[in-house]
PDB file of C-alpha atoms in Angstrom:
ATOM      1  CA  UNK A   1      76.848 101.916 124.922  1.00  0.00           C
ATOM      2  CA  UNK A   2      79.240 101.831 122.288  1.00  0.00           C
ATOM      3  CA  UNK A   3      78.182 100.211 118.810  1.00  0.00           C
ATOM      4  CA  UNK A   4      81.138  99.740 116.785  1.00  0.00           C
ATOM      5  CA  UNK A   5      80.445  98.996 113.196  1.00  0.00           C
ATOM      6  CA  UNK A   6      82.595  97.679 110.634  1.00  0.00           C
ATOM      7  CA  UNK A   7      82.923  96.834 107.347  1.00  0.00           C
ATOM      8  CA  UNK A   8      85.586  94.579 105.818  1.00  0.00           C
ATOM      9  CA  UNK A   9      86.487  92.548 102.769  1.00  0.00           C
ATOM     10  CA  UNK A  10      84.746  88.956 102.185  1.00  0.00           C
ATOM     11  CA  UNK A  11      87.257  86.580 103.184  1.00  0.00           C
ATOM     12  CA  UNK A  12      88.694  85.974 106.945  1.00  0.00           C
ATOM     13  CA  UNK A  13      88.121  83.031 108.858  1.00  0.00           C
ATOM     14  CA  UNK A  14      85.924  82.421 111.616  1.00  0.00           C
ATOM     15  CA  UNK A  15      88.986  82.139 114.015  1.00  0.00           C
ATOM     16  CA  UNK A  16      89.914  85.746 112.374  1.00  0.00           C
ATOM     17  CA  UNK A  17      86.697  87.464 112.814  1.00  0.00           C
ATOM     18  CA  UNK A  18      86.584  86.236 116.356  1.00  0.00           C
ATOM     19  CA  UNK A  19      89.639  87.986 116.976  1.00  0.00           C
ATOM     20  CA  UNK A  20      88.769  91.241 115.277  1.00  0.00           C
ATOM     21  CA  UNK A  21      85.515  91.806 117.386  1.00  0.00           C
ATOM     22  CA  UNK A  22      87.805  90.612 120.861  1.00  0.00           C
ATOM     23  CA  UNK A  23      90.029  93.837 119.545  1.00  0.00           C
ATOM     24  CA  UNK A  24      87.469  95.979 119.529  1.00  0.00           C
ATOM     25  CA  UNK A  25      85.711  95.115 122.289  1.00  0.00           C
ATOM     26  CA  UNK A  26      88.949  95.796 124.082  1.00  0.00           C
ATOM     27  CA  UNK A  27      88.995  98.985 122.344  1.00  0.00           C
ATOM     28  CA  UNK A  28      86.030  99.796 123.518  1.00  0.00           C
ATOM     29  CA  UNK A  29      86.495  99.015 127.400  1.00  0.00           C
ATOM     30  CA  UNK A  30      90.195 100.166 127.638  1.00  0.00           C
ATOM     31  CA  UNK A  31      89.713 103.966 125.211  1.00  0.00           C
ATOM     32  CA  UNK A  32      85.926 104.629 127.114  1.00  0.00           C
ATOM     33  CA  UNK A  33      85.370 102.183 129.504  1.00  0.00           C
ATOM     34  CA  UNK A  34      82.590 100.625 127.906  1.00  0.00           C
ATOM     35  CA  UNK A  35      81.310  97.615 129.556  1.00  0.00           C
ATOM     36  CA  UNK A  36      81.015  94.662 127.830  1.00  0.00           C
ATOM     37  CA  UNK A  37      77.461  93.930 128.250  1.00  0.00           C
ATOM     38  CA  UNK A  38      76.761  97.085 126.850  1.00  0.00           C
ATOM     39  CA  UNK A  39      78.827  96.670 123.809  1.00  0.00           C
ATOM     40  CA  UNK A  40      77.823  95.911 120.465  1.00  0.00           C
ATOM     41  CA  UNK A  41      79.854  95.000 117.574  1.00  0.00           C
ATOM     42  CA  UNK A  42      78.534  94.218 113.667  1.00  0.00           C
ATOM     43  CA  UNK A  43      80.789  93.210 111.246  1.00  0.00           C
ATOM     44  CA  UNK A  44      79.696  93.625 107.989  1.00  0.00           C
ATOM     45  CA  UNK A  45      81.710  90.957 105.612  1.00  0.00           C
ATOM     46  CA  UNK A  46      81.720  92.894 101.727  1.00  0.00           C
ATOM     47  CA  UNK A  47      81.743  90.966  98.676  1.00  0.00           C
ATOM     48  CA  UNK A  48      85.026  92.072  96.869  1.00  0.00           C
ATOM     49  CA  UNK A  49      83.287  92.375  93.431  1.00  0.00           C
ATOM     50  CA  UNK A  50      80.898  95.382  96.158  1.00  0.00           C
ATOM     51  CA  UNK A  51      84.078  97.374  97.253  1.00  0.00           C
ATOM     52  CA  UNK A  52      85.892  99.361  95.314  1.00  0.00           C
ATOM     53  CA  UNK A  53      88.196 102.246  95.781  1.00  0.00           C
ATOM     54  CA  UNK A  54      89.192 104.230  93.073  1.00  0.00           C
ATOM     55  CA  UNK A  55      87.155 103.242  90.470  1.00  0.00           C
ATOM     56  CA  UNK A  56      88.699  99.467  90.792  1.00  0.00           C
ATOM     57  CA  UNK A  57      86.765  96.177  92.922  1.00  0.00           C
ATOM     58  CA  UNK A  58      89.307  94.564  95.448  1.00  0.00           C
ATOM     59  CA  UNK A  59      88.259  91.550  92.856  1.00  0.00           C
ATOM     60  CA  UNK A  60      89.571  93.975  89.808  1.00  0.00           C
ATOM     61  CA  UNK A  61      93.145  94.316  91.658  1.00  0.00           C
ATOM     62  CA  UNK A  62      93.065  90.595  92.697  1.00  0.00           C
ATOM     63  CA  UNK A  63      92.742  89.664  89.240  1.00  0.00           C
ATOM     64  CA  UNK A  64      95.379  92.691  87.706  1.00  0.00           C
ATOM     65  CA  UNK A  65      98.224  91.110  90.484  1.00  0.00           C
ATOM     66  CA  UNK A  66      97.428  87.640  89.486  1.00  0.00           C
ATOM     67  CA  UNK A  67      95.760  86.897  92.704  1.00  0.00           C
ATOM     68  CA  UNK A  68      92.195  85.251  91.645  1.00  0.00           C
TER      69      UNK A  68
END
């Protein structure tokens, strides 16, 4: 009974998120033999201002790169 809990930066389309969820389900099925009805996927979308690496948020990196 896998529980797959993923955090991802906000900004994907509903179609991209659906494809991502599908791929995670397929990975659970093909690697550990999980049944689809027993697999739970949680996708947490994180605001760019709330995610940092190297003491710089995604928003700050995008601004510095001229992307915002």
